[in-house]
Amino acid sequence: MLIMGPPGAGKGTQAELVAKRFSVPAISTGDIFRSNIAARTPLGVEVKKYIDAGEYVPDELTNDLVSDRLAQPDAADGFLLDGYPRTLSQVEFLDQTLAAQGTELDHVIVLTVDVDEVVKRLHKRAVEEGRTDDSEDVIRRRQEVYLEQTAPLIAVYRDRGLVFEVDGLGSVEEVAARVADAISQPPHP
Ligand code: ADP
C-alpha cells in the first residue's frame, strides 16, 4: 500500500495506525531521513540541506534506501509506504523493485485536505516537534513542490485503478475508520 497526500495531511499518523492494524511495517522516507540527520550519518549530512529548504532529496539517494528497506524480511508479507514515491521517476523505480520481488501494489490511499487546514497543522507541529522544515516559508515551498511534483502521481495510480480517496478532515479516529474502509475494498483494475 501507499499513503499519499500533501504535507500535513496526516499521512504519518494514519500510516502508524494502518501498520498496527495489518501488522505490516510503515515505511516513511521522511522519518528515515530525519533519523539519519539526528544521528549525523553521511546520508543525514547529505540530505539535510534539501529537507531544510523544503526541496526533495535527489531520487538516487531516496530510491536505494527504499529498495533496501523493502528487501528486509518484515516487509515480505506487505508494507505501507508513506512519503514515497514522490516523483515520476520514483514511481518507475518502485515498479521495477516490486516486479523484481514478484509483488505489486494493491491500494493507494490519498488523503485529501484543504490548504488552510494543512498549513495550520504544520504550524502546530513546528511548535510541538521543532521540525526545521516547518517554518512558514518552508511549509509554503513544500506545498508547492508537492503540487508540482507529487500530485501528478495520483493520476498515474488512478489509471491503474488503485486510488482510494479518503477525506482527511476530522478526528484521527474518524479518518482511520475511513482509511480502514478503503483498504477493505478490493482494488479495481
Ligand atoms: P511531509 O509529508 O510533511 O512533507 P515527510 O516527513 O514525508 O513530510 O518528508 C519530509 C521531507 O523529506 C520532504 O520535504 C523531503 O525533503 C524529504 N523526502 C521525504 N521523502 C522523500 C522522497 N520520496 N523523495 C524525495 N524527498 C523526500
Tab-separated table of N, CA and C in Angstrom, residues 70-179:
chain	number	residue	atom	x	y	z
A	70	LEU	N	12.675	-2.358	1.575
A	70	LEU	CA	11.645	-3.307	1.143
A	70	LEU	C	12.175	-4.735	1.076
A	71	ALA	N	13.494	-4.877	0.987
A	71	ALA	CA	14.086	-6.218	0.922
A	71	ALA	C	14.196	-6.852	2.310
A	72	GLN	N	13.930	-6.081	3.353
A	72	GLN	CA	14.038	-6.656	4.694
A	72	GLN	C	12.857	-7.585	4.988
A	73	PRO	N	13.117	-8.631	5.809
A	73	PRO	CA	12.126	-9.692	5.995
A	73	PRO	C	10.755	-9.208	6.478
A	74	ASP	N	10.721	-8.149	7.293
A	74	ASP	CA	9.411	-7.734	7.833
A	74	ASP	C	8.492	-7.140	6.770
A	75	ALA	N	9.041	-6.850	5.586
A	75	ALA	CA	8.199	-6.291	4.524
A	75	ALA	C	7.725	-7.369	3.539
A	76	ALA	N	8.091	-8.628	3.825
A	76	ALA	CA	7.803	-9.697	2.859
A	76	ALA	C	6.306	-9.937	2.683
A	77	ASP	N	5.510	-9.732	3.739
A	77	ASP	CA	4.077	-10.023	3.638
A	77	ASP	C	3.228	-8.771	3.439
A	78	GLY	N	3.875	-7.651	3.151
A	78	GLY	CA	3.127	-6.422	2.931
A	78	GLY	C	3.814	-5.255	3.599
A	79	PHE	N	3.473	-4.079	3.154
A	79	PHE	CA	4.113	-2.865	3.687
A	79	PHE	C	3.246	-1.677	3.322
A	80	LEU	N	3.484	-0.609	4.034
A	80	LEU	CA	2.826	0.664	3.711
A	80	LEU	C	3.913	1.706	3.555
A	81	LEU	N	3.985	2.287	2.379
A	81	LEU	CA	4.968	3.346	2.145
A	81	LEU	C	4.319	4.708	2.365
A	82	ASP	N	4.975	5.533	3.153
A	82	ASP	CA	4.483	6.877	3.482
A	82	ASP	C	5.536	7.883	3.018
A	83	GLY	N	5.177	8.684	2.023
A	83	GLY	CA	6.128	9.696	1.548
A	83	GLY	C	7.007	9.212	0.404
A	84	TYR	N	6.673	8.098	-0.158
A	84	TYR	CA	7.382	7.541	-1.302
A	84	TYR	C	6.394	6.708	-2.098
A	85	PRO	N	6.348	6.774	-3.418
A	85	PRO	CA	7.123	7.654	-4.288
A	85	PRO	C	6.578	9.084	-4.302
A	86	ARG	N	7.464	10.029	-4.618
A	86	ARG	CA	7.081	11.436	-4.693
A	86	ARG	C	7.376	12.030	-6.062
A	87	THR	N	8.054	11.304	-6.921
A	87	THR	CA	8.338	11.792	-8.274
A	87	THR	C	8.019	10.663	-9.255
A	88	LEU	N	7.847	11.038	-10.546
A	88	LEU	CA	7.537	10.010	-11.537
A	88	LEU	C	8.668	9.005	-11.652
A	89	SER	N	9.897	9.478	-11.491
A	89	SER	CA	10.990	8.518	-11.611
A	89	SER	C	11.025	7.563	-10.414
A	90	GLN	N	10.566	8.029	-9.249
A	90	GLN	CA	10.441	7.107	-8.111
A	90	GLN	C	9.328	6.078	-8.358
A	91	VAL	N	8.266	6.491	-9.065
A	91	VAL	CA	7.203	5.538	-9.412
A	91	VAL	C	7.788	4.414	-10.266
A	92	GLU	N	8.574	4.786	-11.268
A	92	GLU	CA	9.181	3.778	-12.152
A	92	GLU	C	10.114	2.857	-11.380
A	93	PHE	N	10.906	3.466	-10.511
A	93	PHE	CA	11.845	2.666	-9.723
A	93	PHE	C	11.087	1.689	-8.823
A	94	LEU	N	10.024	2.175	-8.200
A	94	LEU	CA	9.233	1.293	-7.325
A	94	LEU	C	8.598	0.162	-8.136
A	95	ASP	N	8.086	0.474	-9.320
A	95	ASP	CA	7.512	-0.568	-10.178
A	95	ASP	C	8.531	-1.674	-10.431
A	96	GLN	N	9.754	-1.259	-10.765
A	96	GLN	CA	10.804	-2.248	-11.065
A	96	GLN	C	11.178	-3.055	-9.828
A	97	THR	N	11.280	-2.367	-8.701
A	97	THR	CA	11.655	-3.041	-7.453
A	97	THR	C	10.606	-4.083	-7.075
A	98	LEU	N	9.335	-3.703	-7.169
A	98	LEU	CA	8.272	-4.627	-6.785
A	98	LEU	C	8.182	-5.775	-7.782
A	99	ALA	N	8.346	-5.467	-9.072
A	99	ALA	CA	8.301	-6.529	-10.079
A	99	ALA	C	9.407	-7.545	-9.819
A	100	ALA	N	10.598	-7.054	-9.463
A	100	ALA	CA	11.727	-7.954	-9.189
A	100	ALA	C	11.440	-8.828	-7.972
A	101	GLN	N	10.635	-8.322	-7.048
A	101	GLN	CA	10.281	-9.100	-5.852
A	101	GLN	C	9.036	-9.953	-6.083
A	102	GLY	N	8.448	-9.836	-7.282
A	102	GLY	CA	7.245	-10.612	-7.599
A	102	GLY	C	6.023	-10.138	-6.838
A	103	THR	N	5.968	-8.844	-6.543
A	103	THR	CA	4.807	-8.330	-5.824
A	103	THR	C	4.301	-7.059	-6.513
A	104	GLU	N	3.177	-6.538	-6.036
A	104	GLU	CA	2.655	-5.307	-6.638
A	104	GLU	C	1.804	-4.558	-5.622
A	105	LEU	N	1.505	-3.318	-5.941
A	105	LEU	CA	0.673	-2.508	-5.047
A	105	LEU	C	-0.775	-2.938	-5.167
A	106	ASP	N	-1.530	-2.835	-4.063
A	106	ASP	CA	-2.963	-3.027	-4.231
A	106	ASP	C	-3.834	-1.880	-3.742
A	107	HIS	N	-3.309	-0.982	-2.914
A	107	HIS	CA	-4.098	0.197	-2.543
A	107	HIS	C	-3.211	1.425	-2.495
A	108	VAL	N	-3.709	2.509	-3.053
A	108	VAL	CA	-3.053	3.811	-2.895
A	108	VAL	C	-4.072	4.718	-2.207
A	109	ILE	N	-3.840	4.971	-0.937
A	109	ILE	CA	-4.745	5.823	-0.162
A	109	ILE	C	-4.310	7.274	-0.359
A	110	VAL	N	-5.224	8.109	-0.825
A	110	VAL	CA	-4.920	9.529	-0.998
A	110	VAL	C	-5.724	10.318	0.029
A	111	LEU	N	-5.019	10.945	0.948
A	111	LEU	CA	-5.696	11.765	1.962
A	111	LEU	C	-5.926	13.155	1.396
A	112	THR	N	-7.166	13.619	1.416
A	112	THR	CA	-7.476	14.952	0.894
A	112	THR	C	-7.756	15.917	2.047
A	113	VAL	N	-7.165	17.087	1.975
A	113	VAL	CA	-7.386	18.138	2.990
A	113	VAL	C	-7.221	19.494	2.303
A	114	ASP	N	-7.831	20.555	2.858
A	114	ASP	CA	-7.607	21.846	2.202
A	114	ASP	C	-6.350	22.525	2.738
A	115	VAL	N	-5.814	23.408	1.894
A	115	VAL	CA	-4.503	24.005	2.155
A	115	VAL	C	-4.459	24.762	3.487
A	116	ASP	N	-5.513	25.551	3.792
A	116	ASP	CA	-5.504	26.326	5.036
A	116	ASP	C	-5.387	25.425	6.255
A	117	GLU	N	-6.130	24.317	6.227
A	117	GLU	CA	-6.107	23.383	7.347
A	117	GLU	C	-4.704	22.785	7.500
A	118	VAL	N	-4.107	22.429	6.367
A	118	VAL	CA	-2.789	21.811	6.369
A	118	VAL	C	-1.731	22.771	6.933
A	119	VAL	N	-1.803	24.020	6.515
A	119	VAL	CA	-0.820	24.994	6.989
A	119	VAL	C	-0.971	25.193	8.500
A	120	LYS	N	-2.218	25.219	8.963
A	120	LYS	CA	-2.477	25.338	10.403
A	120	LYS	C	-1.831	24.169	11.170
A	121	ARG	N	-2.053	22.961	10.656
A	121	ARG	CA	-1.497	21.771	11.320
A	121	ARG	C	0.030	21.814	11.368
A	122	LEU	N	0.623	22.261	10.265
A	122	LEU	CA	2.088	22.252	10.200
A	122	LEU	C	2.695	23.280	11.154
A	123	HIS	N	2.001	24.404	11.319
A	123	HIS	CA	2.466	25.394	12.296
A	123	HIS	C	2.460	24.793	13.700
A	124	LYS	N	1.393	24.079	13.985
A	124	LYS	CA	1.244	23.450	15.297
A	124	LYS	C	2.381	22.440	15.511
A	125	ARG	N	2.661	21.641	14.481
A	125	ARG	CA	3.707	20.626	14.599
A	125	ARG	C	5.082	21.277	14.753
A	126	ALA	N	5.269	22.414	14.092
A	126	ALA	CA	6.553	23.127	14.199
A	126	ALA	C	6.823	23.467	15.660
A	127	VAL	N	5.759	23.923	16.336
A	127	VAL	CA	5.898	24.293	17.734
A	127	VAL	C	6.131	23.045	18.594
A	128	GLU	N	5.341	21.997	18.328
A	128	GLU	CA	5.398	20.798	19.176
A	128	GLU	C	6.665	19.971	18.978
A	129	GLU	N	7.093	19.816	17.727
A	129	GLU	CA	8.186	18.868	17.458
A	129	GLU	C	9.472	19.555	17.052
A	130	GLY	N	9.410	20.871	16.832
A	130	GLY	CA	10.609	21.597	16.445
A	130	GLY	C	11.207	21.124	15.126
A	131	ARG	N	10.352	20.733	14.171
A	131	ARG	CA	10.899	20.322	12.872
A	131	ARG	C	11.422	21.523	12.117
A	132	THR	N	12.652	21.417	11.624
A	132	THR	CA	13.264	22.564	10.951
A	132	THR	C	12.657	22.814	9.576
A	133	ASP	N	11.847	21.870	9.057
A	133	ASP	CA	11.207	22.125	7.768
A	133	ASP	C	9.769	22.599	7.953
A	134	ASP	N	9.410	23.039	9.146
A	134	ASP	CA	8.056	23.518	9.405
A	134	ASP	C	7.985	25.032	9.616
A	135	SER	N	8.962	25.799	9.134
A	135	SER	CA	8.840	27.261	9.194
A	135	SER	C	7.920	27.711	8.060
A	136	GLU	N	7.404	28.945	8.168
A	136	GLU	CA	6.344	29.342	7.237
A	136	GLU	C	6.763	29.287	5.761
A	137	ASP	N	7.943	29.824	5.456
A	137	ASP	CA	8.411	29.808	4.061
A	137	ASP	C	8.591	28.390	3.554
A	138	VAL	N	9.157	27.572	4.428
A	138	VAL	CA	9.447	26.197	4.011
A	138	VAL	C	8.149	25.403	3.854
A	139	ILE	N	7.193	25.659	4.727
A	139	ILE	CA	5.889	25.000	4.588
A	139	ILE	C	5.290	25.337	3.229
A	140	ARG	N	5.349	26.627	2.865
A	140	ARG	CA	4.777	27.052	1.582
A	140	ARG	C	5.515	26.371	0.424
A	141	ARG	N	6.823	26.317	0.536
A	141	ARG	CA	7.617	25.677	-0.522
A	141	ARG	C	7.278	24.187	-0.643
A	142	ARG	N	7.106	23.528	0.498
A	142	ARG	CA	6.784	22.092	0.446
A	142	ARG	C	5.432	21.846	-0.207
A	143	GLN	N	4.468	22.756	0.028
A	143	GLN	CA	3.161	22.607	-0.635
A	143	GLN	C	3.321	22.769	-2.152
A	144	GLU	N	4.140	23.750	-2.564
A	144	GLU	CA	4.363	23.974	-4.000
A	144	GLU	C	5.014	22.762	-4.650
A	145	VAL	N	6.052	22.256	-3.985
A	145	VAL	CA	6.773	21.106	-4.539
A	145	VAL	C	5.828	19.906	-4.657
A	146	TYR	N	4.973	19.749	-3.651
A	146	TYR	CA	4.005	18.646	-3.697
A	146	TYR	C	3.088	18.790	-4.913
A	147	LEU	N	2.543	20.000	-5.097
A	147	LEU	CA	1.605	20.209	-6.216
A	147	LEU	C	2.287	19.996	-7.562
A	148	GLU	N	3.543	20.471	-7.667
A	148	GLU	CA	4.270	20.343	-8.940
A	148	GLU	C	4.680	18.904	-9.223
A	149	GLN	N	5.264	18.280	-8.213
A	149	GLN	CA	5.954	17.008	-8.482
A	149	GLN	C	5.186	15.768	-8.057
A	150	THR	N	4.371	15.869	-7.016
A	150	THR	CA	3.790	14.646	-6.473
A	150	THR	C	2.311	14.490	-6.803
A	151	ALA	N	1.553	15.593	-6.814
A	151	ALA	CA	0.129	15.468	-7.137
A	151	ALA	C	-0.102	14.736	-8.471
A	152	PRO	N	0.743	14.968	-9.510
A	152	PRO	CA	0.526	14.256	-10.780
A	152	PRO	C	0.624	12.723	-10.670
A	153	LEU	N	1.276	12.235	-9.644
A	153	LEU	CA	1.397	10.780	-9.483
A	153	LEU	C	0.046	10.122	-9.221
A	154	ILE	N	-0.855	10.894	-8.619
A	154	ILE	CA	-2.164	10.332	-8.284
A	154	ILE	C	-2.870	9.873	-9.567
A	155	ALA	N	-2.721	10.651	-10.643
A	155	ALA	CA	-3.361	10.277	-11.914
A	155	ALA	C	-2.808	8.955	-12.442
A	156	VAL	N	-1.514	8.764	-12.250
A	156	VAL	CA	-0.873	7.526	-12.721
A	156	VAL	C	-1.494	6.322	-12.004
A	157	TYR	N	-1.619	6.430	-10.697
A	157	TYR	CA	-2.176	5.314	-9.935
A	157	TYR	C	-3.687	5.186	-10.133
A	158	ARG	N	-4.347	6.338	-10.413
A	158	ARG	CA	-5.784	6.270	-10.668
A	158	ARG	C	-6.039	5.475	-11.946
A	159	ASP	N	-5.195	5.685	-12.969
A	159	ASP	CA	-5.336	4.922	-14.210
A	159	ASP	C	-5.178	3.425	-13.981
A	160	ARG	N	-4.447	3.083	-12.952
A	160	ARG	CA	-4.259	1.649	-12.650
A	160	ARG	C	-5.367	1.112	-11.749
A	161	GLY	N	-6.310	1.990	-11.371
A	161	GLY	CA	-7.435	1.547	-10.542
A	161	GLY	C	-7.082	1.354	-9.080
A	162	LEU	N	-6.027	1.975	-8.631
A	162	LEU	CA	-5.543	1.713	-7.268
A	162	LEU	C	-5.896	2.802	-6.258
A	163	VAL	N	-6.398	3.944	-6.761
A	163	VAL	CA	-6.560	5.100	-5.864
A	163	VAL	C	-7.867	5.056	-5.075
A	164	PHE	N	-7.750	5.248	-3.773
A	164	PHE	CA	-8.892	5.397	-2.879
A	164	PHE	C	-8.739	6.731	-2.178
A	165	GLU	N	-9.618	7.672	-2.504
A	165	GLU	CA	-9.525	8.984	-1.861
A	165	GLU	C	-10.241	8.958	-0.527
A	166	VAL	N	-9.571	9.491	0.477
A	166	VAL	CA	-10.127	9.491	1.827
A	166	VAL	C	-10.109	10.924	2.346
A	167	ASP	N	-11.245	11.387	2.846
A	167	ASP	CA	-11.335	12.730	3.421
A	167	ASP	C	-10.492	12.767	4.706
A	168	GLY	N	-9.484	13.623	4.687
A	168	GLY	CA	-8.549	13.701	5.810
A	168	GLY	C	-8.982	14.679	6.898
A	169	LEU	N	-10.164	15.275	6.745
A	169	LEU	CA	-10.650	16.197	7.787
A	169	LEU	C	-11.485	15.436	8.804
A	170	GLY	N	-11.257	15.719	10.062
A	170	GLY	CA	-11.991	15.034	11.117
A	170	GLY	C	-11.011	14.557	12.153
A	171	SER	N	-11.515	13.824	13.154
A	171	SER	CA	-10.611	13.337	14.205
A	171	SER	C	-9.734	12.221	13.635
A	172	VAL	N	-8.650	11.929	14.331
A	172	VAL	CA	-7.756	10.839	13.919
A	172	VAL	C	-8.561	9.545	13.767
A	173	GLU	N	-9.465	9.283	14.717
A	173	GLU	CA	-10.248	8.038	14.702
A	173	GLU	C	-11.198	8.003	13.503
A	174	GLU	N	-11.827	9.154	13.229
A	174	GLU	CA	-12.754	9.197	12.088
A	174	GLU	C	-12.010	8.917	10.786
A	175	VAL	N	-10.855	9.553	10.627
A	175	VAL	CA	-10.087	9.359	9.391
A	175	VAL	C	-9.598	7.907	9.320
A	176	ALA	N	-9.164	7.372	10.465
A	176	ALA	CA	-8.673	5.985	10.488
A	176	ALA	C	-9.764	5.008	10.052
A	177	ALA	N	-10.995	5.270	10.471
A	177	ALA	CA	-12.105	4.385	10.089
A	177	ALA	C	-12.326	4.454	8.572
A	178	ARG	N	-12.191	5.656	8.003
A	178	ARG	CA	-12.356	5.801	6.539
A	178	ARG	C	-11.232	5.079	5.794
A	179	VAL	N	-10.036	5.182	6.332
A	179	VAL	CA	-8.882	4.520	5.693
A	179	VAL	C	-9.082	3.002	5.730
